[in-house]
């Protein structure tokens, strides 16, 4: 599953000049609007012929301007899920789903309708027409349609951007399943930090048509200078943690991370699952002494490693907790009151309820690491579910 | 009053001829109409405005002028007419086929206009989506574009048919007014008005003409609604 891209293309006053290689199951293109994400995806999908460059997926060259190779889009076998779904209004859901499959040579058909219906939960929609579907249903059908063409690569261009928060939450688990269960590499375009940090195995940050950073999400997404201005409220650290046990009495889930123990509202995932936790800088408080009489359940010891002012009143403090870098967004006044400076031992404090659906999700690592060292198992999963049904757990 | 609405055999001949001429004119110009509408709706090319103008010309020229131009071109001694007659044995002048040709030419601009509007309204992003799913441009046209422009095609067909049913000037100039061969409904009505005591016949054919036009309109409405329901609702 290797994707190699090295292209340059001019679109009016905008220049796209991108070079990266990704091995990940889900590679996210992340950046503000106008950074060239969609153009880049269109170049990969063959909707745009680049001025110069080369694109290859798993050793198959799709575009190579030097040797005059340009595979037309209908022969690329690259699935494309568009932001607006683009379902065919004159066909039923079933006909929409089977459209791409019909054009796939029989020996290349690797994806079955049953599998897709099951994966995306759209079996009951087969005889409906797109006009009568909700936004979330449309997007699931669009994903299924692309999958049934048995693509060698799946492009998803802001598939959730047109949906409200509730619908997004409805679809995200399906995309997680797709990432973990379908054997198809995915390129996922988004300007949402929440989506990217939850889904990506690898991130390519685009800025003004160029690659600003690329690599491991935990590393890349913690660098606030790379986060688009409109997402700065959401910015913070992204860390991996393992579910060590569930606290049935209080409906909590214990997460063991290198930074220390975190308590989150109950997650409906088995113990041992690796989850990805985004700790928003604005949710982190800082104390210079062990706090007493505090409601927040998560207190992590560490030391200040960096101070950065951002704007008139706000400062960002980087705290090293046992090798894990967390960010805290504080007022400059607090920084001065506490006398924060590099090397000062501090405590990072995080409310458990700040770890919610928007910041927690099954890590792409969990498939690889499952069973490695499972830790404590949940004794009565059914009971736990009854106790905290619908309470902060993932669907 | 009994039997007043009873059509004479000659009148029936005119009615049948008119329906046949209009149907043939409509069906024969359909593929060309779709092709020209697609060309004009989708592509930019040098001389596009000239092609556009030629297509629209029959709409603005006096029909007699169009008929006379047809006579000059497709008549037995015209360049195209003599070629077709010698090579393929196809003769237009003073035949019902000539009436169909005249009607097709007169109805063509209306057909192209209706289809072109619907082609321009097609969401091209849907065609792109079909392309990413493996459909080559021909299949994209057949499975996506064509169904989406079906309402426009139906509208264009019905406009062309209606125009053909009513065509008079170009037809009579090109192929004259021969009963049983080129005498369509309008020509027959015109003939009735030119002879004493022809009012009753003229009125009968007028009523038939109205009935056929209304029927065509209703059929098109039904078809458009059926296609529209298939496309846009549950």
Coordinates of C-alpha atoms in Angstrom, one line a residue:
Chain A
X1 CA 0.0 0.0 0.0
X2 CA 2.4 2.7 -1.2
X3 CA 1.2 5.9 -2.6
X4 CA 3.9 8.0 -4.3
X5 CA 3.1 11.5 -5.4
X6 CA 5.4 14.1 -6.9
X7 CA 3.5 16.7 -9.0
X8 CA 3.5 20.3 -9.9
X9 CA 0.5 22.0 -11.4
X10 CA -0.6 25.6 -12.0
X11 CA -4.2 26.7 -11.7
X12 CA -4.4 30.4 -12.4
X13 CA -2.5 32.2 -9.7
X14 CA -2.3 29.1 -7.6
X15 CA 0.6 26.7 -7.8
X16 CA 0.4 23.1 -6.5
X17 CA 3.8 21.6 -5.8
X18 CA 3.5 18.5 -3.8
X19 CA 5.8 15.6 -3.1
X20 CA 5.2 12.8 -0.6
X21 CA 5.2 9.0 -0.1
X22 CA 2.7 7.4 2.2
X23 CA 2.5 3.8 3.4
X24 CA -0.5 4.4 5.7
X25 CA -3.9 2.8 5.5
X26 CA -5.4 6.2 5.9
X27 CA -3.4 9.2 4.8
X28 CA -5.0 12.5 5.6
X29 CA -4.6 15.7 3.6
X30 CA -5.0 18.4 6.2
X31 CA -5.0 22.1 5.7
X32 CA -7.2 25.2 5.5
X33 CA -9.5 25.8 2.6
X34 CA -7.6 27.0 -0.4
X35 CA -4.5 25.0 0.5
X36 CA -4.8 22.8 -2.5
X37 CA -6.2 19.6 -0.9
X38 CA -9.0 19.1 -3.4
X39 CA -6.8 20.0 -6.4
X40 CA -4.3 17.4 -5.2
X41 CA -7.0 14.8 -4.9
X42 CA -8.3 15.6 -8.4
X43 CA -4.8 15.2 -9.7
X44 CA -4.5 11.8 -8.1
X45 CA -7.9 10.8 -9.3
X46 CA -7.1 11.8 -12.9
X47 CA -9.7 14.6 -13.0
X48 CA -6.8 17.0 -13.5
X49 CA -3.8 16.4 -15.7
X50 CA -0.8 17.9 -13.9
X51 CA 1.7 20.0 -15.8
X52 CA 4.5 17.9 -14.5
X53 CA 5.0 14.9 -12.2
X54 CA 4.4 11.3 -11.4
X55 CA 1.8 9.5 -9.4
X56 CA 2.0 5.8 -8.6
X57 CA -0.1 3.5 -6.4
X58 CA 1.5 0.2 -5.5
X59 CA 4.0 0.2 -8.3
X60 CA 1.3 1.0 -10.9
X61 CA 2.1 4.3 -12.5
X62 CA -1.0 6.4 -13.2
X63 CA 0.5 9.6 -14.3
X64 CA 4.1 10.3 -15.5
X65 CA 4.4 13.4 -17.6
X66 CA 8.1 12.5 -18.4
X67 CA 7.1 9.4 -20.2
X68 CA 3.7 10.7 -21.4
X69 CA 1.7 8.3 -19.2
X70 CA -1.8 9.5 -18.2
X71 CA -4.3 6.8 -17.4
X72 CA -7.8 8.3 -17.9
X73 CA -9.9 8.4 -14.8
X74 CA -12.2 5.7 -15.9
X75 CA -9.3 3.2 -16.2
X76 CA -7.6 4.3 -12.9
X77 CA -9.8 2.2 -10.6
X78 CA -9.5 4.9 -8.0
X79 CA -12.7 5.3 -5.9
X80 CA -13.8 8.9 -5.2
X81 CA -16.1 9.9 -2.5
X82 CA -17.1 13.5 -3.1
X83 CA -18.1 16.1 -0.5
X84 CA -21.6 16.4 -1.9
X85 CA -22.1 12.6 -2.5
X86 CA -22.9 13.0 -6.2
X87 CA -25.4 10.1 -6.3
X88 CA -27.2 9.6 -9.6
X89 CA -30.7 11.0 -9.0
X90 CA -32.3 8.9 -11.7
X91 CA -31.1 5.6 -10.2
X92 CA -32.1 3.7 -7.1
X93 CA -29.7 3.2 -4.3
X94 CA -29.1 -0.3 -5.5
X95 CA -28.4 0.8 -9.0
X96 CA -26.1 3.6 -7.7
X97 CA -24.2 1.0 -5.7
X98 CA -23.8 -1.4 -8.5
X99 CA -22.8 1.3 -11.1
X100 CA -19.1 1.0 -10.6
X101 CA -19.1 -2.7 -10.1
X102 CA -20.8 -3.1 -13.5
X103 CA -17.8 -1.4 -15.2
X104 CA -15.2 -3.4 -13.2
X105 CA -13.8 -6.4 -15.1
X106 CA -15.2 -9.6 -13.5
X107 CA -11.7 -10.9 -12.4
X108 CA -11.1 -7.6 -10.6
X109 CA -14.4 -7.6 -8.6
X110 CA -13.2 -8.1 -5.1
X111 CA -15.9 -6.4 -3.1
X112 CA -19.3 -7.9 -2.7
X113 CA -22.6 -6.1 -2.2
X114 CA -23.4 -8.0 1.0
X115 CA -20.1 -6.9 2.6
X116 CA -20.7 -3.3 1.7
X117 CA -24.3 -3.3 2.9
X118 CA -23.1 -4.8 6.2
X119 CA -20.1 -2.5 6.6
X120 CA -22.1 0.6 6.0
X121 CA -25.5 -0.4 7.4
X122 CA -27.4 0.6 4.2
X123 CA -29.2 -2.7 3.4
X124 CA -32.6 -1.1 4.2
X125 CA -32.1 1.7 1.6
X126 CA -31.6 -0.4 -1.5
X127 CA -34.9 0.4 -3.2
X128 CA -35.0 4.0 -2.3
X129 CA -33.9 6.9 -4.5
X130 CA -31.2 9.4 -3.5
X131 CA -33.7 12.2 -3.4
X132 CA -35.3 10.7 -0.3
X133 CA -32.2 10.0 1.7
X134 CA -30.7 12.0 4.6
X135 CA -27.3 13.6 4.2
X136 CA -25.7 10.9 6.3
X137 CA -27.4 8.1 4.3
X138 CA -26.4 9.6 1.0
X139 CA -22.7 9.8 2.1
X140 CA -22.8 6.1 3.2
X141 CA -24.2 5.1 -0.2
X142 CA -21.6 7.2 -1.9
X143 CA -18.9 5.4 0.0
X144 CA -20.4 2.0 -0.8
X145 CA -20.7 2.9 -4.5
X146 CA -17.0 3.8 -4.6
X147 CA -16.0 0.6 -2.7
X148 CA -18.0 -1.7 -5.0
X149 CA -15.9 -0.6 -8.0
X150 CA -13.1 -2.5 -6.1
X151 CA -10.7 0.4 -6.2
X152 CA -7.0 0.2 -5.6
X153 CA -7.2 3.5 -3.7
X154 CA -10.1 5.4 -2.2
X155 CA -10.1 9.1 -2.2
X156 CA -12.5 10.9 0.2
X157 CA -12.8 14.6 -0.3
X158 CA -14.2 16.1 2.9
X159 CA -16.9 13.5 3.0
X160 CA -18.4 14.8 6.2
X161 CA -18.0 18.6 5.6
X162 CA -21.6 19.0 4.4
X163 CA -23.1 17.2 7.4
X164 CA -24.1 18.4 10.9
X165 CA -22.3 17.1 14.0
X166 CA -24.8 14.4 14.7
X167 CA -24.5 12.9 11.2
X168 CA -20.7 13.2 11.4
X169 CA -20.7 11.1 14.5
X170 CA -23.0 8.6 12.7
X171 CA -20.5 8.1 9.9
X172 CA -17.1 8.3 11.6
X173 CA -17.3 4.8 13.0
X174 CA -18.0 3.5 9.5
X175 CA -14.9 5.1 8.2
X176 CA -12.9 3.7 11.1
X177 CA -14.2 0.2 10.1
X178 CA -13.4 0.9 6.5
X179 CA -9.9 1.8 7.5
X180 CA -9.4 -1.2 9.7
X181 CA -11.3 -3.9 7.8
X182 CA -11.2 -3.1 4.0
X183 CA -7.9 -3.8 2.5
X184 CA -7.9 -0.5 0.5
X185 CA -5.6 2.4 1.2
X186 CA -7.5 5.7 1.7
X187 CA -6.7 9.3 1.1
X188 CA -8.9 11.4 3.4
X189 CA -9.1 15.2 2.8
X190 CA -10.3 17.3 5.7
X191 CA -9.8 20.6 7.4
X192 CA -11.2 19.2 10.6
X193 CA -8.6 18.5 13.3
X194 CA -11.1 16.2 15.1
X195 CA -11.6 14.0 12.0
X196 CA -7.9 13.9 11.1
X197 CA -6.6 13.1 14.5
X198 CA -9.2 10.4 15.0
X199 CA -8.7 8.7 11.6
X200 CA -5.3 9.2 10.2
X201 CA -2.3 6.8 10.2
X202 CA -0.3 9.4 8.5
X203 CA -0.9 13.1 7.8
X204 CA 0.2 15.4 5.0
X205 CA -0.3 19.0 6.0
X206 CA -0.8 21.3 3.0
X207 CA -0.3 25.0 3.0
X208 CA -0.6 27.2 -0.1
X209 CA -0.2 24.3 -2.4
X210 CA 2.9 22.9 -0.7
X211 CA 3.6 20.2 1.9
X212 CA 4.1 22.0 5.2
X213 CA 4.7 18.8 7.1
X214 CA 4.1 15.1 6.7
X215 CA 4.3 12.0 8.9
X216 CA 2.9 10.6 12.1
X217 CA -0.3 12.3 13.2
X218 CA 0.7 12.4 16.9
X219 CA 3.8 14.3 16.0
X220 CA 2.5 16.5 13.2
X221 CA -0.9 17.5 14.8
X222 CA 0.7 18.6 18.1
X223 CA 2.5 21.4 16.3
X224 CA 0.2 24.2 16.7
X225 CA 1.9 26.3 14.0
X226 CA 0.7 23.7 11.5
X227 CA -2.9 23.9 12.6
X228 CA -5.1 26.2 10.5
X229 CA -6.2 29.4 12.3
X230 CA -9.8 28.5 12.3
X231 CA -9.1 25.2 14.1
X232 CA -6.8 26.6 16.7
X233 CA -9.4 26.2 19.4
X234 CA -9.4 22.5 18.7
X235 CA -5.6 22.2 18.7
X236 CA -3.7 20.2 21.2
X237 CA -1.8 17.0 21.7
X238 CA -2.7 13.7 20.1
X239 CA -1.6 10.7 22.1
X240 CA -2.2 7.0 22.0
X241 CA -3.5 5.1 25.0
X242 CA -4.6 1.6 25.9
X243 CA -7.9 0.8 27.6
X244 CA -6.7 -0.9 30.8
X245 CA -10.0 -1.4 32.5
X246 CA -13.6 -0.1 32.9
X247 CA -14.9 1.3 36.1
X248 CA -18.4 -0.1 36.1
X249 CA -19.6 1.7 39.2
X250 CA -19.0 5.1 37.8
X251 CA -19.2 4.4 34.1
X252 CA -15.6 5.3 33.5
X253 CA -12.9 3.9 31.2
X254 CA -9.3 3.9 32.4
X255 CA -6.7 4.7 29.7
X256 CA -3.1 3.9 30.2
X257 CA -0.8 6.2 28.3
X258 CA 2.9 7.0 28.6
X259 CA 1.9 10.3 30.2
X260 CA 0.0 8.6 33.0
X261 CA -3.5 7.2 33.8
X262 CA -6.4 9.0 32.1
X263 CA -10.0 8.5 33.1
X264 CA -12.6 9.0 30.3
X265 CA -16.4 8.6 30.2
X266 CA -17.3 5.0 29.4
X267 CA -16.1 3.8 26.0
X268 CA -17.8 0.8 24.5
X269 CA -14.6 -0.9 23.4
X270 CA -12.9 -4.0 24.9
X271 CA -10.0 -3.6 27.3
X272 CA -6.7 -3.7 25.5
X273 CA -8.0 -1.6 22.6
X274 CA -5.6 1.2 21.6
X275 CA -7.4 4.5 21.4
X276 CA -6.3 7.8 20.1
X277 CA -6.9 10.7 22.5
X278 CA -6.8 14.3 21.4
X279 CA -6.1 16.5 24.4
X280 CA -7.2 20.0 23.5
X281 CA -4.9 22.7 24.8
X282 CA -7.8 24.7 26.0
X283 CA -9.0 21.8 28.2
X284 CA -5.7 21.6 30.1
X285 CA -5.1 23.4 33.3
X286 CA -1.7 23.8 34.9
X287 CA -0.8 23.8 38.7
X288 CA 2.6 24.3 40.2
X289 CA 1.8 22.1 43.2
X290 CA -0.1 18.8 43.6
X291 CA -3.7 20.0 43.5
X292 CA -6.1 19.2 46.4
X293 CA -9.9 19.2 46.5
X294 CA -10.3 19.1 42.8
X295 CA -13.1 17.6 40.7
X296 CA -10.9 16.9 37.7
X297 CA -9.8 13.2 37.7
X298 CA -6.8 13.4 35.6
X299 CA -3.6 14.9 37.0
X300 CA -0.4 14.3 35.2
X301 CA 3.0 15.3 36.5
X302 CA 5.5 16.8 34.1
X303 CA 7.7 19.8 33.5
X304 CA 7.4 22.8 31.3
X305 CA 9.5 22.6 28.2
X306 CA 8.3 25.5 26.1
X307 CA 6.3 28.8 26.4
X308 CA 4.8 30.6 23.5
X309 CA 2.5 33.6 23.5
X310 CA -0.2 33.6 20.9
X311 CA -2.1 36.8 20.6
X312 CA -2.5 39.5 23.2
X313 CA -3.8 37.5 26.2
X314 CA -3.1 33.9 25.5
X315 CA 0.0 31.7 25.9
X316 CA 0.6 28.1 25.0
X317 CA 2.6 26.0 27.4
X318 CA 4.2 22.7 26.3
X319 CA 4.5 20.2 29.1
X320 CA 6.6 17.1 29.0
X321 CA 4.8 14.3 30.9
X322 CA 7.1 11.3 30.9
X323 CA 8.2 11.9 27.3
X324 CA 4.7 12.8 26.0
X325 CA 4.2 16.4 25.0
X326 CA 1.0 18.0 26.1
X327 CA -0.1 21.6 25.3
X328 CA -2.0 23.9 27.6
X329 CA -3.7 27.1 26.5
X330 CA -3.6 29.6 29.4
X331 CA -3.8 33.4 29.9
X332 CA -0.6 35.2 30.0
X333 CA -1.6 36.4 33.5
X334 CA -1.7 32.8 34.7
X335 CA 1.7 32.1 33.3
X336 CA 3.1 35.0 35.2
X337 CA 1.2 34.2 38.5
X338 CA 2.5 30.6 38.5
X339 CA 5.9 31.7 37.4
X340 CA 6.0 29.2 34.6
X341 CA 9.3 28.8 32.9
X342 CA 11.1 25.9 31.2
X343 CA 12.2 23.1 33.4
X344 CA 9.7 24.0 36.1
X345 CA 7.9 20.9 37.5
X346 CA 4.1 21.3 37.1
X347 CA 0.9 19.3 37.0
X348 CA -1.3 19.1 33.9
X349 CA -5.0 18.8 34.9
X350 CA -7.7 17.5 32.6
X351 CA -11.4 17.1 33.2
X352 CA -12.5 13.6 32.2
X353 CA -15.6 15.0 30.5
X354 CA -13.3 16.8 28.1
X355 CA -12.5 13.4 26.6
X356 CA -15.6 13.0 24.6
X357 CA -16.7 11.6 21.2
X358 CA -15.1 14.4 19.4
X359 CA -11.7 13.7 20.9
X360 CA -11.6 10.0 21.4
X361 CA -11.6 7.2 18.8
X362 CA -10.2 3.7 18.1
X363 CA -6.7 4.1 17.0
X364 CA -5.5 2.9 13.6
X365 CA -2.8 1.2 15.6
X366 CA -5.2 -1.0 17.5
X367 CA -5.4 -3.7 14.8
X368 CA -1.7 -4.2 14.8
X369 CA -1.2 -4.1 18.5
X370 CA -4.3 -6.0 19.7
X371 CA -3.4 -9.0 21.8
X372 CA 0.2 -7.8 22.4
X373 CA -0.3 -7.0 26.0
X374 CA -3.9 -6.8 26.9
X375 CA -3.8 -5.7 30.6
X376 CA -6.9 -6.1 32.7
X377 CA -10.0 -7.4 31.0
X378 CA -13.4 -6.1 31.6
X379 CA -15.2 -8.6 34.0
X380 CA -18.8 -7.9 32.9
X381 CA -19.1 -6.1 29.7
X382 CA -22.8 -6.5 29.5
X383 CA -23.4 -5.0 32.9
X384 CA -21.1 -2.1 32.0
X385 CA -23.1 -1.4 28.9
X386 CA -26.4 -1.5 30.8
X387 CA -25.1 0.9 33.4
X388 CA -23.8 3.6 31.1
X389 CA -25.9 3.1 28.0
X390 CA -25.5 6.0 25.6
X391 CA -23.2 7.8 28.0
X392 CA -20.2 9.1 26.1
X393 CA -19.5 5.6 24.7
X394 CA -18.7 5.3 21.1
X395 CA -21.3 3.7 18.9
Chain B
X1 CA -76.1 17.8 -37.8
X2 CA -75.8 14.0 -38.1
X3 CA -72.7 13.1 -39.9
X4 CA -71.4 16.6 -39.8
X5 CA -68.2 15.4 -38.1
X6 CA -67.9 12.5 -40.5
X7 CA -64.6 12.9 -42.4
X8 CA -64.5 12.1 -46.1
X9 CA -61.9 9.7 -47.4
X10 CA -59.9 12.6 -48.8
X11 CA -59.9 14.3 -45.5
X12 CA -58.8 11.2 -43.7
X13 CA -55.9 10.9 -46.2
X14 CA -54.8 14.4 -45.3
X15 CA -55.0 13.6 -41.6
X16 CA -53.0 10.4 -41.9
X17 CA -50.5 12.0 -44.1
X18 CA -50.0 14.9 -41.7
X19 CA -49.4 12.5 -38.7
X20 CA -47.0 10.4 -40.7
X21 CA -45.1 13.5 -42.0
X22 CA -44.9 15.0 -38.5
X23 CA -43.8 11.7 -36.9
X24 CA -41.1 11.0 -39.5
X25 CA -39.9 14.6 -39.3
X26 CA -39.7 14.3 -35.5
X27 CA -37.9 10.9 -35.4
X28 CA -35.5 11.7 -38.2
X29 CA -34.3 15.0 -36.7
X30 CA -34.0 13.5 -33.2
X31 CA -30.5 12.0 -33.4
X32 CA -29.1 15.0 -35.2
X33 CA -30.9 17.3 -32.8
X34 CA -29.3 15.6 -29.8
X35 CA -25.9 15.7 -31.4
X36 CA -26.1 19.3 -32.4
X37 CA -27.5 20.3 -29.0
X38 CA -24.7 18.4 -27.3
X39 CA -22.1 20.1 -29.5
X40 CA -23.6 23.6 -28.9
X41 CA -24.2 23.0 -25.2
X42 CA -20.9 21.5 -24.3
X43 CA -18.1 22.7 -26.6
X44 CA -16.5 25.9 -27.6
X45 CA -15.2 26.0 -31.1
X46 CA -14.4 28.6 -33.8
X47 CA -17.5 29.4 -35.8
X48 CA -19.8 28.3 -33.0
X49 CA -22.0 31.4 -33.4
X50 CA -22.3 30.7 -37.1
X51 CA -23.5 27.1 -36.5
X52 CA -25.8 28.5 -33.8
X53 CA -27.2 31.0 -36.3
X54 CA -27.7 28.4 -39.1
X55 CA -29.6 26.1 -36.7
X56 CA -31.9 29.0 -35.7
X57 CA -32.3 30.4 -39.2
X58 CA -35.6 28.5 -40.1
X59 CA -37.1 30.0 -37.0
X60 CA -36.6 33.6 -38.2
X61 CA -36.7 33.3 -42.0
X62 CA -40.1 33.5 -43.7
X63 CA -41.2 29.9 -44.2
X64 CA -41.6 30.5 -47.9
X65 CA -37.9 31.4 -48.1
X66 CA -36.9 28.2 -46.3
X67 CA -39.1 26.2 -48.7
X68 CA -37.7 27.9 -51.7
X69 CA -34.1 27.3 -50.4
X70 CA -35.0 23.6 -50.0
X71 CA -36.4 23.5 -53.5
X72 CA -33.2 25.0 -54.8
X73 CA -31.0 22.5 -52.9
X74 CA -33.1 19.3 -52.7
X75 CA -35.2 19.8 -55.8
X76 CA -34.7 17.4 -58.7
X77 CA -32.2 19.7 -60.3
X78 CA -30.7 21.0 -57.1
X79 CA -27.1 19.9 -56.2
X80 CA -28.0 17.7 -53.3
X81 CA -31.3 16.6 -54.7
X82 CA -29.9 15.4 -58.0
X83 CA -27.0 13.6 -56.2
X84 CA -29.4 11.8 -53.8
X85 CA -31.7 10.8 -56.7
X86 CA -28.9 9.4 -58.9
X87 CA -26.9 7.7 -56.2
X88 CA -29.5 6.4 -53.8
X89 CA -32.8 6.9 -55.6
X90 CA -34.0 9.2 -52.9
X91 CA -36.4 11.8 -54.2
X92 CA -37.8 14.7 -52.1
X93 CA -39.5 17.0 -54.5
X94 CA -43.2 16.6 -54.7
X95 CA -43.2 13.6 -52.5
X96 CA -44.4 13.2 -48.9
X97 CA -40.7 12.6 -47.9
X98 CA -40.1 16.2 -49.1
X99 CA -42.9 17.4 -46.8
X100 CA -41.2 15.5 -44.0
X101 CA -37.9 17.1 -44.8
X102 CA -39.4 20.6 -44.8
X103 CA -41.2 20.0 -41.5
X104 CA -38.0 18.6 -40.0
X105 CA -36.0 21.6 -41.0
X106 CA -38.7 24.0 -39.6
X107 CA -39.0 22.1 -36.3
X108 CA -35.3 21.5 -35.9
X109 CA -34.4 24.8 -34.1
X110 CA -37.2 24.3 -31.5
X111 CA -36.0 20.8 -30.8
X112 CA -32.3 21.8 -30.5
X113 CA -33.2 24.6 -28.2
X114 CA -35.2 22.5 -25.8
X115 CA -32.5 19.7 -25.7
X116 CA -29.7 22.2 -25.4
X117 CA -31.2 23.9 -22.4
X118 CA -31.5 20.6 -20.6
X119 CA -27.9 19.6 -21.5
X120 CA -26.6 22.8 -20.1
X121 CA -28.6 22.2 -16.9
X122 CA -27.0 18.7 -16.3
X123 CA -24.7 18.7 -13.3
X124 CA -21.4 17.7 -14.9
X125 CA -20.1 16.6 -11.5
X126 CA -22.4 13.6 -11.8
X127 CA -20.6 12.7 -15.1
X128 CA -17.3 13.1 -13.4
X129 CA -18.5 10.7 -10.7
X130 CA -19.5 8.2 -13.3
X131 CA -16.0 8.5 -14.8
X132 CA -14.3 7.7 -11.5
X133 CA -16.5 4.6 -11.3
X134 CA -15.0 3.3 -14.5
X135 CA -17.5 4.4 -17.1
X136 CA -15.9 5.6 -20.4
X137 CA -17.3 8.8 -22.0
X138 CA -19.8 6.9 -24.1
X139 CA -21.2 5.0 -21.2
X140 CA -21.3 8.1 -19.2
X141 CA -23.5 9.7 -21.9
X142 CA -25.8 6.6 -22.2
X143 CA -26.2 5.9 -18.4
X144 CA -26.0 9.4 -16.9
X145 CA -26.4 12.3 -19.4
X146 CA -29.1 10.8 -21.5
X147 CA -31.5 9.9 -18.6
X148 CA -30.9 13.3 -17.1
X149 CA -31.8 15.2 -20.3
X150 CA -34.8 12.9 -21.1
X151 CA -37.4 15.6 -20.1
X152 CA -35.7 18.1 -22.4
X153 CA -35.6 15.5 -25.2
X154 CA -39.3 14.8 -24.8
X155 CA -40.1 18.5 -24.8
X156 CA -38.0 19.0 -27.9
X157 CA -39.7 16.1 -29.7
X158 CA -43.2 17.4 -28.9
X159 CA -42.3 20.9 -30.1
X160 CA -40.9 19.5 -33.3
X161 CA -44.0 17.4 -33.8
X162 CA -46.3 20.3 -33.2
X163 CA -44.4 22.6 -35.5
X164 CA -44.5 19.8 -38.2
X165 CA -48.2 19.4 -37.8
X166 CA -48.7 23.1 -38.4
X167 CA -46.1 23.7 -41.1
X168 CA -47.5 25.3 -44.2
X169 CA -45.4 27.8 -46.0
X170 CA -42.2 25.8 -46.5
X171 CA -44.0 22.6 -47.3
X172 CA -46.3 24.1 -50.0
X173 CA -43.4 26.0 -51.5
X174 CA -41.1 22.9 -51.6
X175 CA -43.5 20.1 -52.4
X176 CA -46.7 21.8 -53.5
X177 CA -50.1 20.7 -52.5
X178 CA -50.8 17.3 -54.0
X179 CA -53.8 15.5 -52.5
X180 CA -52.7 12.1 -51.2
X181 CA -49.0 12.8 -51.5
X182 CA -48.1 16.2 -50.1
X183 CA -51.4 17.7 -48.9
X184 CA -51.0 17.9 -45.2
X185 CA -53.7 19.2 -42.8
X186 CA -52.8 22.9 -43.1
X187 CA -52.7 22.6 -46.9
X188 CA -56.0 20.8 -47.0
X189 CA -57.6 23.5 -44.8
X190 CA -56.2 26.2 -47.0
X191 CA -57.6 24.4 -50.1
X192 CA -61.1 24.2 -48.5
X193 CA -61.0 27.9 -47.8
X194 CA -60.3 28.6 -51.4
X195 CA -63.4 26.8 -52.8
X196 CA -67.1 27.9 -52.4
X197 CA -68.8 25.7 -49.8
X198 CA -65.6 24.5 -48.3
X199 CA -66.2 26.0 -44.8
X200 CA -67.6 22.9 -43.3
X201 CA -64.6 20.8 -44.4
X202 CA -62.2 23.5 -43.2
X203 CA -63.9 23.5 -39.8
X204 CA -63.8 19.7 -39.5
X205 CA -60.1 19.6 -40.2
X206 CA -59.5 22.5 -37.9
X207 CA -61.1 20.5 -35.1
X208 CA -59.1 17.4 -36.0
X209 CA -55.9 19.6 -35.9
X210 CA -56.8 20.9 -32.5
X211 CA -57.5 17.4 -31.2
X212 CA -54.2 16.0 -32.4
X213 CA -52.2 18.9 -31.0
X214 CA -53.9 18.7 -27.6
X215 CA -53.3 14.9 -27.5
X216 CA -49.6 15.4 -28.4
X217 CA -49.3 18.0 -25.6
X218 CA -51.0 15.7 -23.1
X219 CA -48.8 12.7 -24.0
X220 CA -45.7 14.8 -23.6
X221 CA -46.9 16.1 -20.2
X222 CA -47.5 12.6 -19.0
X223 CA -44.2 11.4 -20.2
X224 CA -42.3 14.3 -18.7
X225 CA -44.1 13.8 -15.4
X226 CA -43.3 10.1 -15.5
X227 CA -39.6 10.7 -16.2
X228 CA -39.5 13.5 -13.7
X229 CA -41.0 11.4 -11.0
X230 CA -38.5 8.7 -11.7
X231 CA -35.6 11.1 -11.4
X232 CA -36.5 13.5 -8.6
X233 CA -38.6 11.8 -6.0
X234 CA -38.7 8.6 -3.9

